[in-house]
Amino acid sequence: MEWETVIGLEIHTQLATKSKIFSGAATAYGAEPNTQACAVDLGLPGVLPVLNKEAITMGVKFGLALDAEIGMTSAFDRKNYFYPDLPKGYQTTQMDYPIVGKGSLTIELEDGSTKVVGVTRAHLEEDAGKSLHEDFQGMTGIDLNRAGTPLLEIVSEPDMSSAKEAVAYMRKMHSLVRYIGISDGNMQEGSFRCDANVSVRPKGQKEFGTRAELKNINSFRFVERAINIEVERQIDLLEAGGSVVQETRLYDADKDETRSMRSKEEANDYRYFPCPDLLPVKISQEFVDELKANLPELPDVKKARFVETFALKAEDASTLTSSREMAEYFEVVAEKCGDGKLAANWVIGELSGYLNKEDTDIASSPVTAEMLALLITRIKDNTISGKIAKQVFEAMWKGEGDADAIIDSKGLKQITDTGAIEAIVDEIIAANPEQVEQFKAGKEKVLGFFVGQCMKASKGKANPGQLNQMIRDKLK
Amino acid sequence: MHSKTIAELAAGLKKGDFSSEELTKSFLQRVKEFDPDINSFITVSEDHALAQARVADESIAKGNASALTGIPFAQKDIFCTNGIKTTCGSKMLDNFIAPYDATVIHNFNQAGSVMLGKTNMDEFAMGSSNETSFYGGVKNPWDSSTVPGGSSGGSAACVAARLVPASTGTDTGGSIRQPAALCGITGLKPTYGRVSRYGMIAFASSLDQAGTFTQTAEDAAMMLNVMAGFDEKDSTSIEKEVPDYTANLNQDLKGLKIGLPKEYFGEGLNADVAKVVEDAIAEYKKMGAEVVDISLPNSHLSVPAYYVIAPAECSSNLSRFDGVRYGYRCEDPKDLEDLYKRSRGEGFGDEVKRRIMIGAYALSAGYYDAYYLKAQKIRRLISDDFKQAFEKVDVIMGPTSPEVAFKAGEKSDDPVSMYLSDIYTIATNLAGLPGMSVPCGFANNLPVGLQIIGDHFDESRLLNVAHQYQQTTDWHKQMPEAYK
């Protein structure tokens, strides 16, 4: 039987507010346990939550970026359950009136086509703390630094039909929240993670199959693996005559398997009800309009502009706009050197290669956009060849200075003096009579040999175009 | 000295008739002498009080005293006090010392007043007789075989016995007004949101409100001046200017329109109590007030709606008492579930457990619409009843409680009959309105309270109406013989 996969994602993105959603404690990552937890975060008797307005602002920005419905009146509810790292015994979240309503996100697929994925809603909520099981023999430690950190939970429609689509959606969402500056998107620190609802059904069937929810996946690679493994598991199960149980499953990256956490029957009754400590949040149209006016250019718009302004291929424009930092970097390079295509090649090629190799991001690149622009300018004004430029780039990466300084100190300036080049060409021709004969006999390929030899003799500093022409003339 | 009002004591301090330290010592002496019998205090903070008194005396000497500087108060043990135990009347918090002050406590401290100690109360403010306290019941100073009412029973009893000039309380369904009535003193529950709830241990967040126990309405006005105001730490406190509540006290009551809801004088009201309340209303007529018969047609729904909403909120509010971070933890838990079950099972008393269970049930999947949502709709109807009434009248009057203080143990095994003792006070909380109870006579030698309900933020008028009554009557000056 042919099967069809149905996937919906719930993405939890940590908002980049300085303080927590309901208290003044800091949200910075990595502090000593319980040093960023105040009386409110600890859930001491008598304390009350006070909403951080910045969280509302960020939620609205997100809604605007998705062109979604904005919750002009949103409200907080309590989700009640007991867990040691949940200090109040309930999580404050938004149930009936989320800050963001229906919207959608267009994703690009590998074959270059696009797909619109529906976004059901996005709501604000507080994160829980952490239970630490190591270092406490037979006991559990509780770190409440993370408790009360603001999260935006983005819930998609079950519109994705493969792990690849899910990853494309997650990547696009990841890029978007960073574009509009509402999250640092740091996945290692858990600032961007997702739950995937996965089910399969016979191809053509309308009703959804029974779904499993894969919890807390914090990398793009794991999302793809986890979904594929889960789909396989469900298909195997169904084809063997079994049935899928509605349950929550955990993806174990080490064992590369999903396993059951709890079934629907064991699920909590969360006893949601409106939080009586917080009034409904009413926002004005003016507030929304102002945020809209100040929203940065969004990836899709930016991409179209890059294609048009810099005559880039759509694929390159996509790559360059995949993060705001890269797009901004590219734009500085392109504007300063005046050549969008070259700029794109260098950013996507050399720069990205180094960033990947060194596992760093563009913001901490030792080669700034201004430095790369100068390098490209030096290629364009024939000071250096493209090949030498790679050498200069490496030196810049190592922190040896800007392009001009490196060209100067290493003597990499292209030789444009015809006399000096001619001397080299004559010497090489004289030393290789055999190859001269071959060329004259019509073996064009040998030209490359001469260019190479001359280039080598000039230590790469000869201008390749000039060299080519001169050798050709001399061998005639 | 112990029978003086705050106003009188403040004048005495100002004139130098006595120091705050002398005053504090004299009240501490009364607490030592009488409280072992009454049991109105859970904690007496003698050293703290004397230190505060000495600071107050310095302020007075320097001339920077405010109205309440140097006056001793007792605080209900529901308000968190930095460094001094806060139990909420529960075994769960018998070992709990808050690292911060509630806003109410902070405000009293800022005013330079003195805290003698923390008063006894029904566990987590759940009760109408003070019998659910982990620290034992409180005796009504008028008759030690009867209860003082609840939940703020300790706060009411200690003022009735003049162990302190005044105290604070909280009122979720009548917990200030009912004990004030049963103990023969003046109780004020302000409008919801008028006084910050920050640091006040939550029972039912949408109903809880802090207020006062005093001998007189004037004293209540002086206390409210210190307690009221917007607090950025409490999102439900209201950003509204705080008037001087003593400014309007002396206005006459000519033309005042008093609404008498027929539902507050019907079946269930003790005949002797009814008579005393009617006499009080007659007194108002003499002062020039006009009486209007009104109806609050949804009154009969207030107790059932309250006993869905309040438990629902409490079931969630009390989830934090889990034995993990503070408070009671059972011995040798074998796993997490055992820790939760036994810590909560052993740490909470029966009434608290009953309400948590009722509340959890009312909020559970499949029952939410039938109970919680329906109760919220009723709440709106009750609110609308009052809204319509206040289009016709300035204040509403009736009995605070259907009967006088009942015998200890009489209702402790019958929760429904206990719940009904708040039948006239609960609706006010559901509507968020301010209410007072003012002593207006005796039935069977026990005090009777007249309830006065006002429109939102109309505390000034309530205090004026109560004060004028206290200018022509002396019920509020009556003291139980044993503590004169």
mmCIF file with all atom_site columns, C-alpha atoms in Angstrom, chain A residues 180-312:
data_model
loop_
_atom_site.group_PDB
_atom_site.id
_atom_site.type_symbol
_atom_site.label_atom_id
_atom_site.label_alt_id
_atom_site.label_comp_id
_atom_site.label_asym_id
_atom_site.label_entity_id
_atom_site.label_seq_id
_atom_site.pdbx_PDB_ins_code
_atom_site.Cartn_x
_atom_site.Cartn_y
_atom_site.Cartn_z
_atom_site.occupancy
_atom_site.B_iso_or_equiv
_atom_site.pdbx_formal_charge
_atom_site.auth_seq_id
_atom_site.auth_comp_id
_atom_site.auth_asym_id
_atom_site.auth_atom_id
_atom_site.pdbx_PDB_model_num
ATOM 1   C CA . ILE A 1 180 ? 12.387 40.345 13.143  1.00 0.00 ? 180 ILE A CA 1
ATOM 2   C CA . GLY A 1 181 ? 14.630 40.159 16.182  1.00 0.00 ? 181 GLY A CA 1
ATOM 3   C CA . ILE A 1 182 ? 12.247 38.410 18.569  1.00 0.00 ? 182 ILE A CA 1
ATOM 4   C CA . SER A 1 183 ? 14.519 35.436 19.281  1.00 0.00 ? 183 SER A CA 1
ATOM 5   C CA . ASP A 1 184 ? 18.183 34.570 19.039  1.00 0.00 ? 184 ASP A CA 1
ATOM 6   C CA . GLY A 1 185 ? 17.081 31.186 17.707  1.00 0.00 ? 185 GLY A CA 1
ATOM 7   C CA . ASN A 1 186 ? 19.923 29.470 19.520  1.00 0.00 ? 186 ASN A CA 1
ATOM 8   C CA . MET A 1 187 ? 19.063 25.807 19.232  1.00 0.00 ? 187 MET A CA 1
ATOM 9   C CA . GLN A 1 188 ? 21.860 24.438 21.416  1.00 0.00 ? 188 GLN A CA 1
ATOM 10  C CA . GLU A 1 189 ? 20.558 26.569 24.275  1.00 0.00 ? 189 GLU A CA 1
ATOM 11  C CA . GLY A 1 190 ? 17.006 25.460 23.574  1.00 0.00 ? 190 GLY A CA 1
ATOM 12  C CA . SER A 1 191 ? 15.804 28.855 22.353  1.00 0.00 ? 191 SER A CA 1
ATOM 13  C CA . PHE A 1 192 ? 14.191 27.228 19.325  1.00 0.00 ? 192 PHE A CA 1
ATOM 14  C CA . ARG A 1 193 ? 12.763 23.735 19.561  1.00 0.00 ? 193 ARG A CA 1
ATOM 15  C CA . CYS A 1 194 ? 9.777  21.859 18.288  1.00 0.00 ? 194 CYS A CA 1
ATOM 16  C CA . ASP A 1 195 ? 7.240  19.114 18.857  1.00 0.00 ? 195 ASP A CA 1
ATOM 17  C CA . ALA A 1 196 ? 6.159  17.234 15.739  1.00 0.00 ? 196 ALA A CA 1
ATOM 18  C CA . ASN A 1 197 ? 2.737  15.640 15.348  1.00 0.00 ? 197 ASN A CA 1
ATOM 19  C CA . VAL A 1 198 ? 3.164  12.797 12.916  1.00 0.00 ? 198 VAL A CA 1
ATOM 20  C CA . SER A 1 199 ? 0.645  10.420 11.380  1.00 0.00 ? 199 SER A CA 1
ATOM 21  C CA . VAL A 1 200 ? 0.340  8.329  8.242   1.00 0.00 ? 200 VAL A CA 1
ATOM 22  C CA . ARG A 1 201 ? -2.693 7.319  6.164   1.00 0.00 ? 201 ARG A CA 1
ATOM 23  C CA . PRO A 1 202 ? -3.252 5.325  2.994   1.00 0.00 ? 202 PRO A CA 1
ATOM 24  C CA . LYS A 1 203 ? -2.709 7.590  0.029   1.00 0.00 ? 203 LYS A CA 1
ATOM 25  C CA . GLY A 1 204 ? -5.939 9.269  -0.983  1.00 0.00 ? 204 GLY A CA 1
ATOM 26  C CA . GLN A 1 205 ? -7.692 8.758  2.367   1.00 0.00 ? 205 GLN A CA 1
ATOM 27  C CA . LYS A 1 206 ? -9.268 11.899 3.747   1.00 0.00 ? 206 LYS A CA 1
ATOM 28  C CA . GLU A 1 207 ? -9.308 11.130 7.459   1.00 0.00 ? 207 GLU A CA 1
ATOM 29  C CA . PHE A 1 208 ? -6.113 11.574 9.381   1.00 0.00 ? 208 PHE A CA 1
ATOM 30  C CA . GLY A 1 209 ? -4.403 8.563  10.864  1.00 0.00 ? 209 GLY A CA 1
ATOM 31  C CA . THR A 1 210 ? -3.771 8.373  14.616  1.00 0.00 ? 210 THR A CA 1
ATOM 32  C CA . ARG A 1 211 ? -0.897 10.681 15.465  1.00 0.00 ? 211 ARG A CA 1
ATOM 33  C CA . ALA A 1 212 ? 2.092  10.483 17.731  1.00 0.00 ? 212 ALA A CA 1
ATOM 34  C CA . GLU A 1 213 ? 3.616  13.623 19.170  1.00 0.00 ? 213 GLU A CA 1
ATOM 35  C CA . LEU A 1 214 ? 7.411  13.734 19.086  1.00 0.00 ? 214 LEU A CA 1
ATOM 36  C CA . LYS A 1 215 ? 8.560  15.971 21.908  1.00 0.00 ? 215 LYS A CA 1
ATOM 37  C CA . ASN A 1 216 ? 11.264 18.569 22.244  1.00 0.00 ? 216 ASN A CA 1
ATOM 38  C CA . ILE A 1 217 ? 13.431 18.229 19.162  1.00 0.00 ? 217 ILE A CA 1
ATOM 39  C CA . ASN A 1 218 ? 16.143 20.851 19.057  1.00 0.00 ? 218 ASN A CA 1
ATOM 40  C CA . SER A 1 219 ? 17.930 20.555 15.711  1.00 0.00 ? 219 SER A CA 1
ATOM 41  C CA . PHE A 1 220 ? 16.944 20.556 12.060  1.00 0.00 ? 220 PHE A CA 1
ATOM 42  C CA . ARG A 1 221 ? 18.786 17.287 11.514  1.00 0.00 ? 221 ARG A CA 1
ATOM 43  C CA . PHE A 1 222 ? 17.004 15.598 14.407  1.00 0.00 ? 222 PHE A CA 1
ATOM 44  C CA . VAL A 1 223 ? 13.616 16.773 13.181  1.00 0.00 ? 223 VAL A CA 1
ATOM 45  C CA . GLU A 1 224 ? 14.210 15.108 9.868   1.00 0.00 ? 224 GLU A CA 1
ATOM 46  C CA . ARG A 1 225 ? 15.561 11.926 11.446  1.00 0.00 ? 225 ARG A CA 1
ATOM 47  C CA . ALA A 1 226 ? 12.889 11.719 14.099  1.00 0.00 ? 226 ALA A CA 1
ATOM 48  C CA . ILE A 1 227 ? 10.034 12.178 11.626  1.00 0.00 ? 227 ILE A CA 1
ATOM 49  C CA . ASN A 1 228 ? 11.431 9.682  9.139   1.00 0.00 ? 228 ASN A CA 1
ATOM 50  C CA . ILE A 1 229 ? 11.964 7.089  11.838  1.00 0.00 ? 229 ILE A CA 1
ATOM 51  C CA . GLU A 1 230 ? 8.516  7.660  13.260  1.00 0.00 ? 230 GLU A CA 1
ATOM 52  C CA . VAL A 1 231 ? 6.882  7.420  9.832   1.00 0.00 ? 231 VAL A CA 1
ATOM 53  C CA . GLU A 1 232 ? 8.694  4.146  9.202   1.00 0.00 ? 232 GLU A CA 1
ATOM 54  C CA . ARG A 1 233 ? 7.635  2.843  12.588  1.00 0.00 ? 233 ARG A CA 1
ATOM 55  C CA . GLN A 1 234 ? 3.998  3.710  11.995  1.00 0.00 ? 234 GLN A CA 1
ATOM 56  C CA . ILE A 1 235 ? 3.950  2.219  8.499   1.00 0.00 ? 235 ILE A CA 1
ATOM 57  C CA . ASP A 1 236 ? 5.629  -0.967 9.712   1.00 0.00 ? 236 ASP A CA 1
ATOM 58  C CA . LEU A 1 237 ? 3.128  -1.192 12.523  1.00 0.00 ? 237 LEU A CA 1
ATOM 59  C CA . LEU A 1 238 ? 0.116  -0.683 10.222  1.00 0.00 ? 238 LEU A CA 1
ATOM 60  C CA . GLU A 1 239 ? 1.398  -3.020 7.553   1.00 0.00 ? 239 GLU A CA 1
ATOM 61  C CA . ALA A 1 240 ? 1.883  -5.711 10.168  1.00 0.00 ? 240 ALA A CA 1
ATOM 62  C CA . GLY A 1 241 ? -1.803 -5.341 10.989  1.00 0.00 ? 241 GLY A CA 1
ATOM 63  C CA . GLY A 1 242 ? -1.287 -3.276 14.126  1.00 0.00 ? 242 GLY A CA 1
ATOM 64  C CA . SER A 1 243 ? -2.554 0.178  14.954  1.00 0.00 ? 243 SER A CA 1
ATOM 65  C CA . VAL A 1 244 ? -0.905 3.425  16.038  1.00 0.00 ? 244 VAL A CA 1
ATOM 66  C CA . VAL A 1 245 ? -1.611 4.531  19.595  1.00 0.00 ? 245 VAL A CA 1
ATOM 67  C CA . GLN A 1 246 ? -2.103 8.215  20.289  1.00 0.00 ? 246 GLN A CA 1
ATOM 68  C CA . GLU A 1 247 ? 0.803  9.065  22.535  1.00 0.00 ? 247 GLU A CA 1
ATOM 69  C CA . THR A 1 248 ? 3.724  11.307 23.245  1.00 0.00 ? 248 THR A CA 1
ATOM 70  C CA . ARG A 1 249 ? 7.069  9.942  22.074  1.00 0.00 ? 249 ARG A CA 1
ATOM 71  C CA . LEU A 1 250 ? 10.610 10.989 22.655  1.00 0.00 ? 250 LEU A CA 1
ATOM 72  C CA . TYR A 1 251 ? 13.294 10.978 19.959  1.00 0.00 ? 251 TYR A CA 1
ATOM 73  C CA . ASP A 1 252 ? 16.549 9.529  21.256  1.00 0.00 ? 252 ASP A CA 1
ATOM 74  C CA . ALA A 1 253 ? 19.304 10.881 19.010  1.00 0.00 ? 253 ALA A CA 1
ATOM 75  C CA . ASP A 1 254 ? 21.934 8.506  20.423  1.00 0.00 ? 254 ASP A CA 1
ATOM 76  C CA . LYS A 1 255 ? 19.914 5.393  19.695  1.00 0.00 ? 255 LYS A CA 1
ATOM 77  C CA . ASP A 1 256 ? 18.227 6.992  16.691  1.00 0.00 ? 256 ASP A CA 1
ATOM 78  C CA . GLU A 1 257 ? 14.787 5.792  17.732  1.00 0.00 ? 257 GLU A CA 1
ATOM 79  C CA . THR A 1 258 ? 11.549 7.170  19.102  1.00 0.00 ? 258 THR A CA 1
ATOM 80  C CA . ARG A 1 259 ? 10.050 5.710  22.241  1.00 0.00 ? 259 ARG A CA 1
ATOM 81  C CA . SER A 1 260 ? 6.846  6.144  24.160  1.00 0.00 ? 260 SER A CA 1
ATOM 82  C CA . MET A 1 261 ? 6.681  8.713  26.991  1.00 0.00 ? 261 MET A CA 1
ATOM 83  C CA . ARG A 1 262 ? 3.007  8.564  27.851  1.00 0.00 ? 262 ARG A CA 1
ATOM 84  C CA . SER A 1 263 ? -0.201 7.521  26.189  1.00 0.00 ? 263 SER A CA 1
ATOM 85  C CA . LYS A 1 264 ? -3.363 9.587  25.815  1.00 0.00 ? 264 LYS A CA 1
ATOM 86  C CA . GLU A 1 265 ? -4.960 7.729  28.722  1.00 0.00 ? 265 GLU A CA 1
ATOM 87  C CA . GLU A 1 266 ? -2.105 8.725  30.993  1.00 0.00 ? 266 GLU A CA 1
ATOM 88  C CA . ALA A 1 267 ? -2.230 12.340 29.787  1.00 0.00 ? 267 ALA A CA 1
ATOM 89  C CA . ASN A 1 268 ? -3.016 15.021 32.356  1.00 0.00 ? 268 ASN A CA 1
ATOM 90  C CA . ASP A 1 269 ? -6.309 16.840 32.524  1.00 0.00 ? 269 ASP A CA 1
ATOM 91  C CA . TYR A 1 270 ? -4.779 20.304 32.583  1.00 0.00 ? 270 TYR A CA 1
ATOM 92  C CA . ARG A 1 271 ? -7.891 22.008 33.964  1.00 0.00 ? 271 ARG A CA 1
ATOM 93  C CA . TYR A 1 272 ? -7.307 25.180 31.952  1.00 0.00 ? 272 TYR A CA 1
ATOM 94  C CA . PHE A 1 273 ? -9.047 28.292 33.233  1.00 0.00 ? 273 PHE A CA 1
ATOM 95  C CA . PRO A 1 274 ? -8.474 32.055 32.855  1.00 0.00 ? 274 PRO A CA 1
ATOM 96  C CA . CYS A 1 275 ? -5.650 33.274 35.093  1.00 0.00 ? 275 CYS A CA 1
ATOM 97  C CA . PRO A 1 276 ? -7.312 35.516 37.685  1.00 0.00 ? 276 PRO A CA 1
ATOM 98  C CA . ASP A 1 277 ? -4.053 37.334 38.428  1.00 0.00 ? 277 ASP A CA 1
ATOM 99  C CA . LEU A 1 278 ? -3.706 38.814 34.946  1.00 0.00 ? 278 LEU A CA 1
ATOM 100 C CA . LEU A 1 279 ? -6.140 41.058 33.163  1.00 0.00 ? 279 LEU A CA 1
ATOM 101 C CA . PRO A 1 280 ? -6.864 40.489 29.458  1.00 0.00 ? 280 PRO A CA 1
ATOM 102 C CA . VAL A 1 281 ? -4.376 42.382 27.297  1.00 0.00 ? 281 VAL A CA 1
ATOM 103 C CA . LYS A 1 282 ? -5.982 44.899 24.983  1.00 0.00 ? 282 LYS A CA 1
ATOM 104 C CA . ILE A 1 283 ? -3.812 46.447 22.297  1.00 0.00 ? 283 ILE A CA 1
ATOM 105 C CA . SER A 1 284 ? -4.647 49.403 20.087  1.00 0.00 ? 284 SER A CA 1
ATOM 106 C CA . GLN A 1 285 ? -4.593 49.616 16.309  1.00 0.00 ? 285 GLN A CA 1
ATOM 107 C CA . GLU A 1 286 ? -2.063 52.437 16.660  1.00 0.00 ? 286 GLU A CA 1
ATOM 108 C CA . PHE A 1 287 ? 0.304  50.168 18.542  1.00 0.00 ? 287 PHE A CA 1
ATOM 109 C CA . VAL A 1 288 ? -0.013 47.532 15.824  1.00 0.00 ? 288 VAL A CA 1
ATOM 110 C CA . ASP A 1 289 ? 0.415  50.102 13.043  1.00 0.00 ? 289 ASP A CA 1
ATOM 111 C CA . GLU A 1 290 ? 3.546  51.474 14.596  1.00 0.00 ? 290 GLU A CA 1
ATOM 112 C CA . LEU A 1 291 ? 5.101  48.037 14.908  1.00 0.00 ? 291 LEU A CA 1
ATOM 113 C CA . LYS A 1 292 ? 4.122  47.311 11.330  1.00 0.00 ? 292 LYS A CA 1
ATOM 114 C CA . ALA A 1 293 ? 5.782  50.493 10.101  1.00 0.00 ? 293 ALA A CA 1
ATOM 115 C CA . ASN A 1 294 ? 8.988  49.562 11.876  1.00 0.00 ? 294 ASN A CA 1
ATOM 116 C CA . LEU A 1 295 ? 9.109  45.934 10.847  1.00 0.00 ? 295 LEU A CA 1
ATOM 117 C CA . PRO A 1 296 ? 12.354 45.082 9.018   1.00 0.00 ? 296 PRO A CA 1
ATOM 118 C CA . GLU A 1 297 ? 12.229 43.913 5.393   1.00 0.00 ? 297 GLU A CA 1
ATOM 119 C CA . LEU A 1 298 ? 11.113 40.298 5.468   1.00 0.00 ? 298 LEU A CA 1
ATOM 120 C CA . PRO A 1 299 ? 13.027 37.443 3.769   1.00 0.00 ? 299 PRO A CA 1
ATOM 121 C CA . ASP A 1 300 ? 10.671 36.937 0.821   1.00 0.00 ? 300 ASP A CA 1
ATOM 122 C CA . VAL A 1 301 ? 10.596 40.628 -0.027  1.00 0.00 ? 301 VAL A CA 1
ATOM 123 C CA . LYS A 1 302 ? 14.328 40.891 0.395   1.00 0.00 ? 302 LYS A CA 1
ATOM 124 C CA . LYS A 1 303 ? 14.908 37.917 -1.858  1.00 0.00 ? 303 LYS A CA 1
ATOM 125 C CA . ALA A 1 304 ? 12.827 39.404 -4.659  1.00 0.00 ? 304 ALA A CA 1
ATOM 126 C CA . ARG A 1 305 ? 14.668 42.675 -4.316  1.00 0.00 ? 305 ARG A CA 1
ATOM 127 C CA . PHE A 1 306 ? 18.069 40.950 -4.475  1.00 0.00 ? 306 PHE A CA 1
ATOM 128 C CA . VAL A 1 307 ? 17.081 39.142 -7.654  1.00 0.00 ? 307 VAL A CA 1
ATOM 129 C CA . GLU A 1 308 ? 15.985 42.382 -9.206  1.00 0.00 ? 308 GLU A CA 1
ATOM 130 C CA . THR A 1 309 ? 18.640 44.788 -7.953  1.00 0.00 ? 309 THR A CA 1
ATOM 131 C CA . PHE A 1 310 ? 21.672 42.560 -8.170  1.00 0.00 ? 310 PHE A CA 1
ATOM 132 C CA . ALA A 1 311 ? 20.543 40.281 -11.001 1.00 0.00 ? 311 ALA A CA 1
ATOM 133 C CA . LEU A 1 312 ? 21.069 37.207 -8.828  1.00 0.00 ? 312 LEU A CA 1
#
